[in-house]
Amino acid sequence: MNKANYIFFILCIVVTSCEKSEIPIQLSGCTDELASNYDQYANISDNSTCNYESFTKIIPLTSDYRYQIYYEINSDSIVSKNLKTDWDIALENNLDGYHIIINSSTFSQISSIDNVPFENIINVSNLSWNWDNPNGDLNSTAIGDYRYLDNTFWIIDLGYSPSGNQRGYKKFMIESVNQDYYTIRHANLDNTEDITITVYKNYETNFIYYSLKQNLEVEIEPLNNYWDLLFTQYTHIFDSGTPYLVTGTLINNHSNLEVAIDSINDFNEINDTYISTYEFIKDQNTIGYNWKEYFHDTQTFSINSHINYIIKKNNNTFFKLRFIDYYNNLGEKGFPKIEIQKL
């Protein structure tokens, strides 16, 4: 490199090194991907400008209500679906968990047997039956806290199939539970198929689901924070203590999801300024089954579309929901249609 070229090279470095760095353009806008006016180029979040359009979803329970359907609001997607007869009991799936629930979607019921050998033949016609609290309170399960009970096992009536046939009975006992697994013995009432199994916790779902009829652990529930609503039949307990099988919607209250009910204001008028006026409830059956009404004379359902449900997710985002239909285009029941909009 000659002297002239060298001087020119140095001057270029000096000039370019003295240039001011570019200042990025500041773009303010809606950065919520759920909004219709989402701006992918905005680098300053101003979500007060977001516009949220409502969307609808049909939930295909079918006319005999054979399915349980898990739904996630943000993605507007059905994240899991199973036959309601796929499982019989579910085991709490966390470090200190020990609670056990029964499958209320099949109208299952359970009775405890005390101070009697497991091998004894039990006459089910003389039993007193119990059910889980439909609000999902784990301290109000039919089985209760069994950890300090001696010589106790349970007879479970497995309820009914979608066609209305009885599914039979099983008996089981919890031999042990700890931070890692459950040990369960179960058999038919005549002591055939007497099996002891170990079910390991994995902490990924709220419950581990088990089929006593198939002697099989089954995948039912999605991962803890990947679902919000469960559309299903379940056993409701009236104030008189009478159990009744209903079709409704349960919430994932184990992920801190909560719901408020607004039967006064019009769905289209509800916005985020209403939120502070609501009382949010964590019971899993807060949405429940009262969004529809059955008329015995015509054997048809009607939607109570004036009832609005305000859903508070665990990330402090809010949605409003209402039911707008219960029939599909063929006139078949069991296809609830929901309308949802973010606030």
Short mmCIF file of C-alpha atoms in Angstrom, two decimals:
data_model
loop_
_atom_site.label_atom_id
_atom_site.label_comp_id
_atom_site.label_asym_id
_atom_site.label_seq_id
_atom_site.Cartn_x
_atom_site.Cartn_y
_atom_site.Cartn_z
CA MET A 1 0.00 0.00 0.00
CA ASN A 2 1.49 3.35 -1.08
CA LYS A 3 1.45 6.42 1.12
CA ALA A 4 -1.54 8.08 -0.64
CA ASN A 5 -3.71 4.98 -0.31
CA TYR A 6 -2.73 4.58 3.33
CA ILE A 7 -3.76 8.18 4.16
CA PHE A 8 -7.10 7.70 2.37
CA PHE A 9 -7.74 4.49 4.35
CA ILE A 10 -7.08 6.26 7.67
CA LEU A 11 -9.38 9.17 6.73
CA CYS A 12 -12.21 6.75 5.94
CA ILE A 13 -11.89 5.16 9.37
CA VAL A 14 -11.85 8.55 11.12
CA VAL A 15 -14.88 9.83 9.22
CA THR A 16 -17.01 6.72 9.66
CA SER A 17 -16.04 6.34 13.32
CA CYS A 18 -17.28 9.85 14.00
CA GLU A 19 -20.72 9.23 12.50
CA LYS A 20 -23.52 9.16 15.04
CA SER A 21 -25.08 5.72 15.64
CA GLU A 22 -28.51 5.32 14.16
CA ILE A 23 -31.41 5.85 16.56
CA PRO A 24 -34.12 3.21 16.07
CA ILE A 25 -37.55 4.50 15.17
CA GLN A 26 -39.88 4.39 18.19
CA LEU A 27 -43.13 2.71 17.22
CA SER A 28 -45.94 2.54 19.72
CA GLY A 29 -48.77 0.09 19.20
CA CYS A 30 -50.66 -3.02 20.19
CA THR A 31 -48.29 -5.90 20.91
CA ASP A 32 -50.91 -8.50 21.89
CA GLU A 33 -51.10 -11.16 19.19
CA LEU A 34 -54.74 -11.88 20.11
CA ALA A 35 -55.77 -8.41 18.97
CA SER A 36 -57.04 -7.70 15.47
CA ASN A 37 -54.71 -4.68 15.24
CA TYR A 38 -51.59 -6.47 16.49
CA ASP A 39 -48.49 -4.60 15.27
CA GLN A 40 -45.49 -6.87 14.85
CA TYR A 41 -43.22 -3.85 14.31
CA ALA A 42 -44.20 -1.96 17.47
CA ASN A 43 -41.37 -1.75 20.00
CA ILE A 44 -43.34 0.24 22.56
CA SER A 45 -46.28 -1.65 24.00
CA ASP A 46 -49.51 0.32 24.21
CA ASN A 47 -52.17 -2.36 24.61
CA SER A 48 -54.80 0.20 25.49
CA THR A 49 -55.10 0.59 21.74
CA CYS A 50 -55.76 -3.12 21.13
CA ASN A 51 -58.96 -4.20 19.44
CA TYR A 52 -60.25 -7.65 20.39
CA GLU A 53 -62.81 -9.33 18.21
CA SER A 54 -65.05 -12.07 19.55
CA PHE A 55 -64.71 -15.61 18.26
CA THR A 56 -66.94 -18.66 18.47
CA LYS A 57 -66.28 -22.35 19.03
CA ILE A 58 -68.47 -25.45 18.80
CA ILE A 59 -67.69 -28.12 21.38
CA PRO A 60 -68.63 -31.58 19.97
CA LEU A 61 -69.69 -33.51 23.07
CA THR A 62 -72.14 -35.39 20.79
CA SER A 63 -75.76 -36.24 21.59
CA ASP A 64 -74.92 -39.02 24.06
CA TYR A 65 -72.26 -36.89 25.79
CA ARG A 66 -69.60 -39.54 25.38
CA TYR A 67 -66.67 -37.12 25.27
CA GLN A 68 -64.80 -34.97 27.73
CA ILE A 69 -63.23 -32.01 25.92
CA TYR A 70 -60.43 -29.77 27.21
CA TYR A 71 -60.28 -26.27 25.76
CA GLU A 72 -57.60 -23.55 25.88
CA ILE A 73 -58.85 -19.99 25.42
CA ASN A 74 -55.81 -18.11 24.12
CA SER A 75 -55.26 -20.46 21.22
CA ASP A 76 -59.00 -21.09 20.76
CA SER A 77 -58.26 -24.78 20.53
CA ILE A 78 -59.45 -28.14 21.77
CA VAL A 79 -56.25 -29.47 23.32
CA SER A 80 -57.49 -32.91 24.38
CA LYS A 81 -60.53 -35.17 24.01
CA ASN A 82 -61.34 -38.53 25.57
CA LEU A 83 -64.21 -40.91 26.07
CA LYS A 84 -65.63 -40.30 29.52
CA THR A 85 -65.42 -44.05 30.23
CA ASP A 86 -61.64 -44.11 29.68
CA TRP A 87 -60.89 -43.66 33.39
CA ASP A 88 -62.32 -44.47 36.81
CA ILE A 89 -60.20 -42.73 39.46
CA ALA A 90 -57.69 -39.86 39.36
CA LEU A 91 -54.74 -39.39 41.73
CA GLU A 92 -53.44 -35.99 42.79
CA ASN A 93 -50.17 -35.42 40.97
CA ASN A 94 -47.93 -33.21 43.06
CA LEU A 95 -45.21 -33.65 45.66
CA ASP A 96 -47.45 -33.76 48.72
CA GLY A 97 -50.58 -34.88 46.89
CA TYR A 98 -52.68 -37.75 48.18
CA HIS A 99 -56.25 -36.87 47.18
CA ILE A 100 -58.19 -39.24 44.95
CA ILE A 101 -61.27 -38.31 42.93
CA ILE A 102 -63.77 -40.54 41.16
CA ASN A 103 -65.09 -40.14 37.63
CA SER A 104 -68.27 -38.14 38.15
CA SER A 105 -68.92 -37.93 34.40
CA THR A 106 -70.14 -41.55 34.45
CA PHE A 107 -72.24 -40.99 37.60
CA SER A 108 -69.78 -43.05 39.64
CA GLN A 109 -70.27 -43.39 43.38
CA ILE A 110 -68.23 -44.88 46.17
CA SER A 111 -68.65 -46.52 49.57
CA SER A 112 -66.05 -47.18 52.27
CA ILE A 113 -65.75 -50.59 53.93
CA ASP A 114 -64.16 -50.58 57.40
CA ASN A 115 -62.66 -53.32 59.56
CA VAL A 116 -63.45 -56.06 57.07
CA PRO A 117 -60.87 -58.15 55.18
CA PHE A 118 -60.38 -57.07 51.58
CA GLU A 119 -61.20 -60.60 50.42
CA ASN A 120 -64.70 -60.59 51.92
CA ILE A 121 -67.63 -60.64 49.48
CA ILE A 122 -69.65 -57.45 49.88
CA ASN A 123 -73.36 -57.06 49.11
CA VAL A 124 -73.56 -53.72 47.29
CA SER A 125 -77.31 -53.37 47.88
CA ASN A 126 -76.63 -52.59 51.55
CA LEU A 127 -74.05 -49.86 50.98
CA SER A 128 -74.24 -46.13 51.62
CA TRP A 129 -72.90 -44.18 48.65
CA ASN A 130 -70.95 -40.92 48.45
CA TRP A 131 -69.82 -38.51 45.73
CA ASP A 132 -67.11 -35.88 45.32
CA ASN A 133 -68.11 -32.27 45.91
CA PRO A 134 -68.75 -30.86 42.41
CA ASN A 135 -66.98 -27.59 43.34
CA GLY A 136 -63.65 -29.44 43.11
CA ASP A 137 -62.60 -28.88 46.74
CA LEU A 138 -60.08 -31.66 47.33
CA ASN A 139 -60.87 -31.59 51.03
CA SER A 140 -64.44 -32.62 50.18
CA THR A 141 -63.84 -35.78 48.15
CA ALA A 142 -65.91 -38.90 48.70
CA ILE A 143 -62.80 -40.86 49.70
CA GLY A 144 -61.47 -38.17 52.03
CA ASP A 145 -58.15 -38.35 53.86
CA TYR A 146 -57.44 -42.07 54.00
CA ARG A 147 -53.80 -41.83 55.12
CA TYR A 148 -54.55 -42.50 58.77
CA LEU A 149 -57.21 -45.16 58.27
CA ASP A 150 -56.57 -48.80 59.07
CA ASN A 151 -58.36 -51.73 57.47
CA THR A 152 -60.37 -49.60 55.06
CA PHE A 153 -61.07 -50.21 51.41
CA TRP A 154 -63.65 -48.87 48.95
CA ILE A 155 -66.31 -50.26 46.66
CA ILE A 156 -66.76 -48.12 43.58
CA ASP A 157 -69.82 -48.20 41.38
CA LEU A 158 -68.37 -47.37 37.95
CA GLY A 159 -71.57 -45.71 36.81
CA TYR A 160 -72.99 -45.85 33.29
CA SER A 161 -71.80 -45.98 29.71
CA PRO A 162 -73.03 -43.36 27.20
CA SER A 163 -75.72 -45.84 26.11
CA GLY A 164 -76.98 -46.11 29.70
CA ASN A 165 -75.60 -49.55 30.55
CA GLN A 166 -74.19 -50.17 34.03
CA ARG A 167 -70.40 -50.49 34.03
CA GLY A 168 -70.11 -52.70 37.11
CA TYR A 169 -68.21 -52.51 40.38
CA LYS A 170 -64.63 -52.69 41.60
CA LYS A 171 -63.02 -52.64 45.02
CA PHE A 172 -59.69 -51.06 45.86
CA MET A 173 -57.49 -50.01 48.74
CA ILE A 174 -54.63 -47.52 49.00
CA GLU A 175 -51.70 -49.43 50.46
CA SER A 176 -49.36 -46.43 50.47
CA VAL A 177 -48.77 -42.95 49.10
CA ASN A 178 -45.66 -40.76 49.23
CA GLN A 179 -43.98 -38.00 47.28
CA ASP A 180 -43.14 -40.33 44.41
CA TYR A 181 -45.96 -42.83 43.91
CA TYR A 182 -49.21 -44.50 44.96
CA THR A 183 -49.55 -48.22 45.66
CA ILE A 184 -53.08 -49.48 45.01
CA ARG A 185 -54.65 -52.91 45.27
CA HIS A 186 -57.83 -53.50 43.30
CA ALA A 187 -60.03 -56.43 42.30
CA ASN A 188 -63.46 -57.48 41.16
CA LEU A 189 -66.01 -58.00 43.93
CA ASP A 190 -65.55 -61.78 43.67
CA ASN A 191 -61.77 -61.32 44.16
CA THR A 192 -60.86 -62.18 40.59
CA GLU A 193 -58.28 -59.95 38.89
CA ASP A 194 -56.75 -59.08 42.27
CA ILE A 195 -53.85 -56.79 41.34
CA THR A 196 -51.46 -54.47 43.17
CA ILE A 197 -50.06 -51.65 41.07
CA THR A 198 -47.72 -48.69 41.53
CA VAL A 199 -48.63 -45.36 39.93
CA TYR A 200 -45.75 -42.88 39.77
CA LYS A 201 -46.19 -39.13 40.03
CA ASN A 202 -44.70 -36.92 37.33
CA TYR A 203 -45.96 -33.49 38.55
CA GLU A 204 -46.89 -32.45 35.00
CA THR A 205 -50.67 -32.65 35.26
CA ASN A 206 -53.15 -31.96 38.05
CA PHE A 207 -54.08 -35.64 38.27
CA ILE A 208 -52.96 -39.06 37.07
CA TYR A 209 -55.86 -40.99 35.60
CA TYR A 210 -56.34 -44.71 36.05
CA SER A 211 -58.77 -47.25 34.61
CA LEU A 212 -59.68 -49.96 37.12
CA LYS A 213 -61.55 -51.86 34.41
CA GLN A 214 -58.54 -51.94 32.10
CA ASN A 215 -55.84 -51.99 34.82
CA LEU A 216 -54.19 -49.16 32.93
CA GLU A 217 -52.86 -45.66 33.53
CA VAL A 218 -54.36 -43.44 30.83
CA GLU A 219 -53.50 -40.01 29.46
CA ILE A 220 -56.51 -37.76 29.92
CA GLU A 221 -55.72 -34.27 31.17
CA PRO A 222 -53.36 -31.91 29.29
CA LEU A 223 -50.37 -30.35 31.04
CA ASN A 224 -51.23 -28.13 34.02
CA ASN A 225 -51.27 -24.71 32.34
CA TYR A 226 -52.31 -25.79 28.86
CA TRP A 227 -56.07 -25.91 29.37
CA ASP A 228 -58.73 -23.67 30.85
CA LEU A 229 -62.16 -25.28 30.45
CA LEU A 230 -63.42 -28.86 30.56
CA PHE A 231 -66.71 -29.55 28.78
CA THR A 232 -68.20 -32.72 30.23
CA GLN A 233 -70.95 -34.41 32.09
CA TYR A 234 -70.45 -34.42 35.85
CA THR A 235 -72.35 -35.29 39.00
CA HIS A 236 -74.04 -32.31 40.61
CA ILE A 237 -75.20 -32.55 44.24
CA PHE A 238 -78.36 -30.59 45.01
CA ASP A 239 -78.89 -28.94 48.40
CA SER A 240 -81.09 -31.88 49.38
CA GLY A 241 -78.09 -34.18 48.92
CA THR A 242 -79.53 -35.73 45.75
CA PRO A 243 -76.94 -36.48 43.04
CA TYR A 244 -77.81 -35.80 39.41
CA LEU A 245 -75.85 -36.18 36.20
CA VAL A 246 -75.62 -32.86 34.34
CA THR A 247 -73.82 -31.56 31.27
CA GLY A 248 -71.73 -28.47 31.82
CA THR A 249 -68.38 -26.75 31.99
CA LEU A 250 -65.68 -27.05 34.66
CA ILE A 251 -62.72 -24.71 35.02
CA ASN A 252 -59.06 -25.48 35.67
CA ASN A 253 -59.08 -24.06 39.19
CA HIS A 254 -55.75 -25.76 39.91
CA SER A 255 -54.09 -23.20 37.61
CA ASN A 256 -55.65 -20.33 39.61
CA LEU A 257 -58.26 -19.64 36.96
CA GLU A 258 -61.32 -17.86 38.39
CA VAL A 259 -64.73 -16.88 37.05
CA ALA A 260 -67.31 -14.17 37.77
CA ILE A 261 -70.94 -14.28 36.60
CA ASP A 262 -72.74 -11.30 35.06
CA SER A 263 -76.42 -11.82 34.27
CA ILE A 264 -77.28 -8.11 34.22
CA ASN A 265 -75.14 -6.46 31.55
CA ASP A 266 -75.30 -7.17 27.84
CA PHE A 267 -72.39 -9.25 26.52
CA ASN A 268 -71.45 -6.64 23.92
CA GLU A 269 -71.33 -3.86 26.50
CA ILE A 270 -68.99 -5.57 28.96
CA ASN A 271 -65.43 -4.21 28.80
CA ASP A 272 -62.38 -4.03 31.05
CA THR A 273 -63.88 -1.18 33.12
CA TYR A 274 -66.35 -3.68 34.58
CA ILE A 275 -63.65 -5.97 35.99
CA SER A 276 -63.28 -4.21 39.34
CA THR A 277 -67.00 -4.69 40.03
CA TYR A 278 -66.93 -8.48 39.79
CA GLU A 279 -66.48 -11.13 42.44
CA PHE A 280 -64.33 -13.92 41.08
CA ILE A 281 -64.86 -17.49 42.27
CA LYS A 282 -62.43 -20.41 42.08
CA ASP A 283 -64.91 -23.30 42.35
CA GLN A 284 -64.48 -25.61 39.38
CA ASN A 285 -68.23 -25.65 38.69
CA THR A 286 -68.68 -21.84 38.70
CA ILE A 287 -69.73 -21.95 35.04
CA GLY A 288 -71.49 -25.24 35.64
CA TYR A 289 -74.65 -26.24 33.76
CA ASN A 290 -77.16 -23.39 34.32
CA TRP A 291 -76.32 -21.72 31.00
CA LYS A 292 -79.03 -23.90 29.47
CA GLU A 293 -82.58 -24.92 30.38
CA TYR A 294 -84.47 -28.12 29.62
CA PHE A 295 -88.16 -28.15 28.70
CA HIS A 296 -89.78 -31.51 29.50
CA ASP A 297 -92.88 -30.96 27.37
CA THR A 298 -90.85 -30.48 24.17
CA GLN A 299 -87.74 -32.39 25.32
CA THR A 300 -85.57 -29.56 24.06
CA PHE A 301 -82.90 -27.27 25.46
CA SER A 302 -82.80 -23.49 25.42
CA ILE A 303 -79.71 -21.35 26.01
CA ASN A 304 -79.68 -18.71 28.74
CA SER A 305 -77.66 -16.34 26.58
CA HIS A 306 -78.07 -13.45 29.04
CA ILE A 307 -75.64 -15.13 31.44
CA ASN A 308 -72.08 -13.94 30.87
CA TYR A 309 -68.98 -15.49 32.41
CA ILE A 310 -65.91 -13.33 33.05
CA ILE A 311 -62.79 -15.48 33.12
CA LYS A 312 -59.66 -14.41 34.94
CA LYS A 313 -56.57 -16.35 33.92
CA ASN A 314 -53.50 -16.78 36.08
CA ASN A 315 -51.55 -14.18 34.07
CA ASN A 316 -54.19 -11.60 35.01
CA THR A 317 -55.79 -11.50 31.58
CA PHE A 318 -59.57 -11.44 31.29
CA PHE A 319 -62.08 -12.86 28.83
CA LYS A 320 -65.84 -12.78 28.63
CA LEU A 321 -67.77 -15.87 27.54
CA ARG A 322 -71.36 -16.77 26.82
CA PHE A 323 -73.18 -19.75 25.33
CA ILE A 324 -75.16 -19.10 22.17
CA ASP A 325 -76.35 -22.54 21.04
CA TYR A 326 -76.62 -26.19 22.08
CA TYR A 327 -77.43 -27.83 18.74
CA ASN A 328 -75.41 -28.44 15.58
CA ASN A 329 -76.60 -27.75 12.04
CA LEU A 330 -78.37 -31.12 11.98
CA GLY A 331 -80.40 -30.26 15.06
CA GLU A 332 -78.48 -32.68 17.29
CA LYS A 333 -78.04 -31.72 20.94
CA GLY A 334 -74.68 -31.88 22.70
CA PHE A 335 -72.82 -29.34 20.55
CA PRO A 336 -72.60 -26.24 22.76
CA LYS A 337 -71.42 -23.13 20.93
CA ILE A 338 -69.55 -20.50 22.90
CA GLU A 339 -68.63 -16.90 22.12
CA ILE A 340 -65.46 -15.48 23.70
CA GLN A 341 -63.81 -12.07 23.62
CA LYS A 342 -60.76 -10.76 25.40
CA LEU A 343 -61.26 -7.69 27.60
#
